[in-house]
Coordinates of C-alpha atoms and ligand atoms in Angstrom, one line a residue:
X88 CA -23.9 -16.7 23.1
X89 CA -20.9 -14.7 23.7
X90 CA -21.0 -11.1 23.8
X91 CA -19.2 -9.8 21.0
X92 CA -19.2 -6.4 22.8
X93 CA -16.6 -6.8 25.5
X94 CA -13.9 -8.4 22.9
X95 CA -10.7 -6.4 22.7
X96 CA -7.5 -7.7 20.7
X97 CA -3.9 -7.4 23.2
X98 CA -2.5 -4.4 23.0
X99 CA 0.9 -5.2 24.1
X100 CA 0.8 -8.6 22.3
X101 CA 0.4 -7.2 19.0
X102 CA 2.8 -3.8 19.8
X103 CA 5.3 -6.4 20.8
X104 CA 5.1 -8.0 17.5
X105 CA 5.1 -4.4 15.1
X106 CA 7.8 -3.8 17.7
X107 CA 9.8 -7.2 16.4
X108 CA 9.0 -7.2 13.3
X109 CA 10.3 -3.7 13.2
X110 CA 14.3 -4.9 13.7
X111 CA 14.1 -6.5 10.1
X112 CA 15.2 -4.8 7.4
X113 CA 15.7 -1.7 9.8
X114 CA 16.1 1.5 8.1
X115 CA 18.9 4.2 9.3
X116 CA 17.2 6.2 10.8
X117 CA 14.4 4.4 13.0
X118 CA 12.9 3.6 11.2
X119 CA 12.9 0.8 7.8
X120 CA 14.3 -0.9 4.9
X121 CA 12.8 -4.0 3.7
X122 CA 12.2 -3.3 -0.2
X123 CA 10.0 -6.0 -1.5
X124 CA 11.6 -9.7 -2.0
X125 CA 15.0 -8.6 -0.8
X126 CA 16.3 -10.5 1.7
X127 CA 15.1 -9.0 5.0
X128 CA 10.9 -9.1 3.1
X129 CA 12.4 -12.9 3.0
X130 CA 13.2 -13.0 6.6
X131 CA 10.5 -10.9 7.2
X132 CA 7.8 -14.3 6.2
X133 CA 9.3 -15.9 7.8
X134 CA 9.3 -14.4 11.5
X135 CA 4.9 -13.9 10.2
X136 CA 5.2 -18.2 8.7
X137 CA 7.2 -18.6 11.9
X138 CA 4.0 -16.7 13.7
X139 CA 1.2 -17.7 12.5
X140 CA 2.3 -21.8 12.3
X141 CA 2.4 -21.0 16.6
X142 CA -1.3 -20.0 16.3
X143 CA -2.7 -23.3 14.7
X144 CA -2.8 -21.9 10.7
X145 CA -1.8 -23.3 7.6
X146 CA 0.1 -21.3 5.1
X147 CA -0.6 -21.0 0.8
X148 CA 1.9 -19.1 -0.7
X149 CA -0.2 -18.0 -4.8
X150 CA 2.2 -18.1 -6.9
X151 CA 2.9 -13.8 -6.9
X152 CA 4.2 -15.0 -2.7
X153 CA 0.8 -13.4 -1.5
X154 CA 1.1 -15.0 2.4
X155 CA -2.2 -16.8 2.9
X156 CA -2.8 -17.7 7.2
X157 CA -5.5 -19.9 7.7
X158 CA -7.9 -20.8 10.7
X159 CA -11.4 -22.8 10.2
X160 CA -14.0 -22.2 9.7
X161 CA -17.2 -24.6 11.7
X162 CA -18.6 -24.6 8.3
X163 CA -16.9 -26.2 4.9
X164 CA -18.4 -24.6 3.1
X165 CA -17.8 -21.5 3.6
X166 CA -15.8 -19.4 2.0
X167 CA -13.0 -17.4 4.5
X168 CA -12.8 -13.5 5.7
X169 CA -9.6 -11.8 4.9
X170 CA -8.0 -9.6 7.0
X171 CA -4.4 -8.0 6.3
X172 CA -2.5 -5.4 3.8
X173 CA 0.9 -6.1 3.5
X174 CA 4.8 -6.8 4.9
X175 CA 7.0 -4.7 2.5
X176 CA 8.4 -1.1 2.9
X177 CA 9.8 2.4 1.5
X178 CA 13.9 2.5 1.2
X179 CA 12.4 4.9 4.1
X180 CA 10.0 3.9 5.1
X181 CA 8.1 3.3 9.0
X182 CA 6.6 0.8 11.2
X183 CA 3.8 0.9 10.7
X184 CA 2.8 1.1 7.4
X185 CA 0.8 -1.9 6.2
X186 CA 2.4 -4.0 8.9
X187 CA -0.3 -2.6 11.0
X188 CA -2.5 -4.4 9.4
X189 CA -0.7 -7.7 9.1
X190 CA 0.1 -8.1 12.4
X191 CA -3.9 -6.4 13.5
X192 CA -5.0 -9.4 11.9
X193 CA -2.5 -11.9 13.1
X194 CA -4.0 -10.1 16.4
X195 CA -7.2 -11.3 16.0
X196 CA -6.9 -14.5 15.2
X197 CA -3.7 -15.0 18.7
X198 CA -7.3 -13.4 20.6
X199 CA -9.5 -15.7 19.7
X200 CA -6.9 -19.5 20.4
X201 CA -6.9 -16.9 23.8
X202 CA -10.6 -17.3 24.2
X203 CA -11.6 -20.6 22.1
X204 CA -13.8 -18.7 19.6
X205 CA -15.3 -20.1 16.7
X206 CA -17.0 -18.7 13.6
X207 CA -18.4 -20.7 10.6
X208 CA -16.2 -18.7 8.3
X209 CA -12.5 -19.5 8.0
X210 CA -10.4 -16.6 8.7
X211 CA -6.7 -16.3 6.3
X212 CA -4.4 -14.0 7.0
X213 CA -3.1 -12.0 3.9
X214 CA 0.4 -10.7 3.3
X215 CA 0.3 -9.0 -0.6
X216 CA 3.6 -9.2 -2.3
X217 CA 4.9 -5.1 -3.3
X218 CA 2.5 -3.4 -1.9
X219 CA 4.8 0.1 -2.5
X220 CA 6.1 -0.3 -5.9
X221 CA 8.8 1.4 -5.7
X222 CA 11.2 -1.2 -6.0
X223 CA 9.5 -3.2 -8.3
X224 CA 5.6 -0.7 -10.3
X225 CA 3.2 -0.2 -10.6
X226 CA 2.6 -0.3 -6.8
X227 CA -0.1 -2.8 -5.0
X228 CA 1.0 -5.4 -8.0
X229 CA 0.5 -9.0 -6.9
X230 CA -3.2 -7.6 -5.4
X231 CA -3.3 -6.3 -8.7
X232 CA -2.9 -9.7 -10.6
X233 CA -5.5 -10.9 -8.1
X234 CA -8.3 -9.2 -8.7
X235 CA -7.1 -9.6 -12.7
X236 CA -6.3 -6.0 -13.1
X237 CA -2.4 -7.4 -14.1
X238 CA -1.4 -10.3 -16.0
X239 CA 1.5 -12.5 -14.2
X240 CA 3.6 -12.5 -17.2
X241 CA 3.6 -9.3 -17.1
X242 CA 3.7 -8.4 -13.6
X243 CA 7.2 -11.8 -13.7
X244 CA 8.2 -9.0 -15.9
X245 CA 8.7 -5.5 -13.3
X246 CA 12.4 -4.7 -13.4
X247 CA 13.7 -2.8 -10.7
X248 CA 16.9 0.1 -11.2
X249 CA 19.1 -3.0 -11.4
X250 CA 17.0 -4.6 -14.9
X251 CA 16.2 -7.8 -12.3
X252 CA 13.0 -9.1 -12.4
X253 CA 9.8 -10.2 -10.5
X254 CA 9.9 -13.5 -10.9
X255 CA 13.5 -14.2 -10.7
X256 CA 14.0 -12.2 -8.2
X257 CA 10.6 -14.1 -6.0
X258 CA 12.8 -17.4 -6.6
X259 CA 16.2 -16.1 -5.4
X260 CA 14.1 -15.6 -1.9
X261 CA 12.0 -18.6 -2.2
X262 CA 8.5 -17.2 -2.3
X263 CA 6.9 -17.9 -5.2
X264 CA 4.3 -20.8 -4.3
X265 CA 2.0 -23.1 -6.0
X266 CA -1.1 -21.2 -5.3
X267 CA -2.8 -19.4 -8.3
X268 CA -3.5 -16.1 -7.8
X269 CA -7.2 -15.7 -8.3
X270 CA -8.2 -19.1 -7.5
X271 CA -8.9 -18.6 -3.5
X272 CA -12.3 -17.1 -3.3
X273 CA -13.0 -15.1 0.0
X274 CA -16.7 -13.9 1.2
X275 CA -15.1 -10.6 2.4
X276 CA -11.8 -8.6 3.0
X277 CA -10.8 -6.0 6.0
X278 CA -7.3 -3.7 5.7
X279 CA -6.4 -1.9 9.1
X280 CA -4.1 0.8 8.1
X281 CA -2.7 4.2 9.1
X282 CA -3.7 7.0 7.5
X283 CA -1.1 8.7 6.2
X284 CA -2.1 12.4 6.6
X285 CA -3.3 14.2 9.6
X286 CA -6.9 14.3 9.1
X287 CA -7.9 11.9 12.0
X288 CA -5.1 12.8 14.5
X289 CA -6.4 17.7 13.7
X290 CA -9.8 16.3 14.6
X291 CA -9.0 13.6 17.7
X292 CA -10.0 11.2 16.0
X293 CA -9.7 7.3 17.4
X294 CA -11.0 5.2 14.3
X295 CA -11.0 6.1 10.5
X296 CA -14.5 4.2 8.8
X297 CA -13.1 4.3 4.7
X298 CA -15.7 5.1 2.1
X299 CA -13.5 5.6 -0.5
X300 CA -9.7 5.5 -1.7
X301 CA -9.1 8.6 -4.1
X302 CA -7.4 7.6 -7.5
X303 CA -4.1 7.6 -8.7
X304 CA -2.3 8.3 -11.6
X305 CA 1.9 7.3 -12.7
X306 CA 3.3 8.9 -15.6
X307 CA 6.4 8.1 -16.6
X308 CA 8.4 11.1 -18.0
X309 CA 11.2 10.4 -20.2
X310 CA 12.9 13.7 -21.8
X311 CA 16.2 13.8 -23.4
X312 CA 18.9 16.3 -24.4
X313 CA 22.9 16.5 -25.2
X314 CA 25.4 15.7 -21.9
X315 CA 27.6 18.1 -22.8
X316 CA 30.3 20.6 -20.9
X317 CA 28.4 22.8 -18.0
X318 CA 31.9 25.1 -18.3
X319 CA 32.5 25.2 -21.4
X320 CA 29.1 25.1 -23.4
X321 CA 27.8 27.7 -24.5
X322 CA 23.7 28.8 -22.9
X323 CA 22.7 28.8 -25.9
X324 CA 23.6 26.0 -27.8
X325 CA 22.8 23.5 -24.1
X326 CA 20.1 20.5 -24.3
X327 CA 19.3 20.6 -21.1
X328 CA 16.8 17.8 -20.1
X329 CA 17.2 18.8 -16.4
X330 CA 15.5 22.2 -17.6
X331 CA 13.0 20.5 -19.1
X332 CA 12.3 18.5 -16.0
X333 CA 12.6 21.2 -13.0
X334 CA 10.2 23.4 -16.2
X335 CA 7.5 20.0 -16.5
X336 CA 7.7 20.1 -12.1
X337 CA 7.2 23.1 -12.0
X338 CA 4.1 22.6 -13.8
X339 CA 2.5 19.7 -12.4
X340 CA 2.5 21.4 -9.2
X341 CA 0.5 24.6 -11.0
X342 CA -2.1 21.7 -11.9
X343 CA -2.9 20.2 -8.8
X344 CA -3.8 23.5 -7.8
X345 CA -6.1 23.8 -10.2
X346 CA -7.7 21.0 -9.0
X347 CA -7.5 21.7 -5.1
X348 CA -8.8 21.2 -2.3
X349 CA -8.0 18.1 -2.8
X350 CA -6.0 16.8 -5.8
X351 CA -2.2 16.7 -6.0
X352 CA 0.7 16.0 -7.5
X353 CA 4.2 15.9 -7.6
X354 CA 6.9 13.8 -8.7
X355 CA 9.4 10.8 -5.9
X356 CA 10.9 8.9 -8.2
X357 CA 13.6 11.2 -11.1
X358 CA 16.5 10.0 -12.4
X359 CA 19.2 12.0 -14.3
X360 CA 21.4 11.0 -16.2
X361 CA 24.7 11.0 -16.1
X362 CA 24.0 12.6 -13.1
X363 CA 28.5 13.8 -13.9
X364 CA 28.4 17.8 -11.5
X365 CA 30.3 18.8 -14.8
X366 CA 27.8 17.7 -17.7
X367 CA 24.2 18.8 -18.5
X368 CA 22.9 15.5 -18.1
X369 CA 21.4 14.9 -22.0
X370 CA 18.4 12.6 -20.2
X371 CA 16.2 12.2 -17.1
X372 CA 13.7 9.4 -16.0
X373 CA 10.9 10.7 -13.5
X374 CA 7.0 9.5 -12.5
X375 CA 4.2 12.3 -11.5
X376 CA 1.7 11.1 -9.4
X377 CA -1.6 12.2 -9.8
X378 CA -4.1 11.8 -7.6
X379 CA -7.2 12.8 -6.7
X380 CA -11.0 11.3 -5.5
X381 CA -13.3 12.0 -9.0
X382 CA -11.6 10.3 -12.0
X383 CA -12.9 13.1 -14.1
X384 CA -10.0 15.5 -12.2
X385 CA -7.3 12.6 -12.6
X386 CA -8.1 13.1 -16.6
X387 CA -8.5 16.6 -17.1
X388 CA -4.0 16.3 -14.6
X389 CA -3.5 14.2 -16.8
X390 CA -4.5 15.6 -19.8
X391 CA -2.9 19.4 -18.7
X392 CA 1.1 17.3 -17.9
X393 CA 0.7 16.4 -21.4
X394 CA 0.6 19.2 -23.4
X395 CA 1.8 21.3 -20.8
X396 CA 5.2 18.4 -21.1
X397 CA 4.6 19.5 -24.7
X398 CA 4.9 22.6 -25.2
X399 CA 8.8 23.0 -22.5
X400 CA 10.1 20.4 -24.6
X401 CA 9.6 21.5 -28.2
X402 CA 9.7 25.9 -27.3
X403 CA 14.1 23.9 -25.5
X404 CA 14.7 22.0 -28.1
X405 CA 14.0 18.4 -25.8
X406 CA 12.9 14.9 -26.9
X407 CA 9.7 14.0 -24.6
X408 CA 8.0 10.6 -24.2
X409 CA 5.1 9.8 -22.0
X410 CA 3.7 6.5 -20.4
X411 CA 1.7 5.8 -17.6
X412 CA 3.0 2.9 -16.3
X413 CA 0.4 3.1 -13.0
X414 CA -3.3 3.5 -12.1
X415 CA -6.4 3.2 -10.2
X416 CA -9.8 4.5 -10.6
X417 CA -11.0 6.1 -7.0
X418 CA -12.7 3.4 -5.2
X419 CA -16.0 2.8 -3.5
X420 CA -15.9 0.7 -0.2
X421 CA -18.9 -2.2 0.8
X422 CA -22.0 -0.7 2.3
X423 CA -22.6 -3.5 4.9
X424 CA -18.9 -3.4 5.4
X425 CA -17.9 -0.3 6.6
X426 CA -20.7 -0.4 8.0
X427 CA -19.3 -3.6 10.0
X428 CA -16.7 -0.4 10.6
X429 CA -18.3 2.0 11.4
X430 CA -22.0 0.3 14.3
X431 CA -18.0 -2.0 15.0
X432 CA -16.6 1.5 16.4
X433 CA -19.8 2.9 17.8
X434 CA -20.2 -0.7 19.8
X435 CA -17.2 -0.4 21.2
X436 CA -16.5 4.0 22.1
X437 CA -13.6 4.5 19.9
X438 CA -14.3 8.3 18.5
X439 CA -15.1 8.0 14.9
X440 CA -15.2 9.8 11.4
X441 CA -15.8 8.5 7.6
X442 CA -12.2 9.3 4.9
X443 CA -11.2 9.1 2.1
X444 CA -8.2 7.3 1.5
X445 CA -5.6 9.4 0.6
X446 CA -2.7 6.7 -0.4
X447 CA -3.6 3.5 -2.7
X448 CA -4.2 0.0 -0.9
X449 CA -4.4 -3.7 -1.8
X450 CA -8.2 -3.1 0.1
X451 CA -8.4 -1.0 -3.3
X452 CA -7.8 -4.2 -6.2
X453 CA -9.3 -6.4 -4.1
X454 CA -13.1 -4.7 -3.3
X455 CA -13.5 -6.0 -7.2
X456 CA -13.3 -9.1 -6.6
X457 CA -14.7 -9.1 -2.5
X458 CA -16.9 -6.6 -0.7
X459 CA -14.4 -4.8 1.5
X460 CA -13.5 -2.2 3.1
X461 CA -11.1 -1.1 5.7
X462 CA -10.5 1.0 9.2
X463 CA -7.7 3.8 9.6
X464 CA -5.9 4.8 12.8
X465 CA -4.0 7.5 13.6
X466 CA -0.6 9.2 13.2
X467 CA 1.9 11.5 14.5
X468 CA 1.7 14.3 12.1
X469 CA 0.2 12.7 9.3
X470 CA 3.2 11.0 7.4
X471 CA 4.4 8.7 6.1
X472 CA 6.5 6.9 4.0
X473 CA 9.3 8.9 6.3
X474 CA 11.5 7.2 8.6
X475 CA 9.8 9.1 11.2
X476 CA 6.4 7.0 11.1
X477 CA 5.4 6.8 14.8
X478 CA 1.8 6.4 15.9
X479 CA 0.7 4.9 20.1
X480 CA 0.0 2.1 20.9
X481 CA -2.7 3.3 21.8
X482 CA -4.2 3.6 18.6
X483 CA -3.3 0.6 17.2
X484 CA -4.9 -1.4 19.8
X485 CA -8.6 0.6 19.0
X486 CA -7.5 -0.1 15.5
X487 CA -7.7 -4.1 16.0
X488 CA -10.5 -4.0 18.3
X489 CA -12.7 -2.4 15.4
X490 CA -11.1 -5.0 13.2
X491 CA -11.7 -7.8 15.5
X492 CA -15.1 -6.9 15.7
X493 CA -15.4 -6.3 12.0
X494 CA -13.9 -9.3 10.8
X495 CA -15.6 -11.6 13.3
X496 CA -19.6 -9.7 13.3
X497 CA -18.5 -11.0 9.6
X498 CA -17.1 -14.2 9.4
X499 CA -20.4 -15.1 12.4
X500 CA -19.5 -15.8 15.3
X501 CA -19.9 -20.4 16.5
X502 CA -21.2 -21.5 19.5
Ligands
HGY609 O1 1.0 4.7 -3.7 C1 0.4 4.5 -2.1 O2 -0.7 5.1 -2.1 C2 0.4 2.9 -1.6 O3 1.8 3.8 -0.1 N1 2.1 2.6 -2.3
MN610 MN1 0.9 0.2 3.0
MN611 MN1 3.1 2.5 1.9

């Protein structure tokens, strides 16, 4: 019986793959801008496909463009153990968010092939389309369709800032597969991801054993006032949508603090119209991102926002529209999968601690349809969704080692 305890990935090879992928869709400050369904996303997909085919994997693609690179198991009836994350990035994204999870899965395959190890269950490395939700909201769109949370037609109709539709862009880059989304069943799913927060680095821990994911709520707010001259319009006559937004953003901060220490709130997307230096904004559209591990807190924050925004806009004579554009409840991952990760970290001698994921991940949706859990590695200063996002080669290798053990143990090694 292969002694699993001394199995390790090839950390240098994993690091080289990360640096190679980072060359595609470079940012302007050392990170990446490989947004979903852009030509750069297509190029990154082709590189991943080339690497998978070189390892003898067969590639399946579903009608949301999600890629499943399959290594056969010895039992043709056994459902696959899936391992992966996402290759799409934020516009000012880092080199590791999502990418570490996909290439960590590929590194498991490369190591199994090097060692000639067979498993009972097939193993599939997955690249989920549009995890970030930055070009086409909401986040985790393809894994949401896979888990039956979103209808594919609705997803195909999602539009980016230029009015381009998801379905059209997927076809344009040539990655609309023919597999029905969700038809591919699985035994379990594991995702390796950088923490995107400060806890592991601060506590000097190698591994985060992710037991839960906090819930998320995205609310799009549209405020309408009246465009008018910033110079000649007397103050009492102004209907300043921009000022209304500023007061609501201050309220959002207050609401999040009212549920300290775990709740968070901010607006990352803001569009001002007409966005001209000497025109009072007549319209603003912005998205409030609330998160908490407690669903009752999220619901209370949404209620406080609706109430407070209405009071502010009524007082200022502004129009207000509020639309929920994304969200999911807090997630509890599968106990057996979490235990496989924790015991792997212990067996390998890596320091570890249980963690609640602050960010959303594809695993949060896949958890609805199969036993799922996540491994996290630290990131420098807890920084992510920033081109300066950084990890160490050692952190990447440790995370991939733990992922490797959890996946191979679940897929069951066969002599
Ligand atoms: O929004 C999130 O938490 C993820 O990074 N898409
Ligand atoms: Mn991510
Ligand atoms: Mn991200």
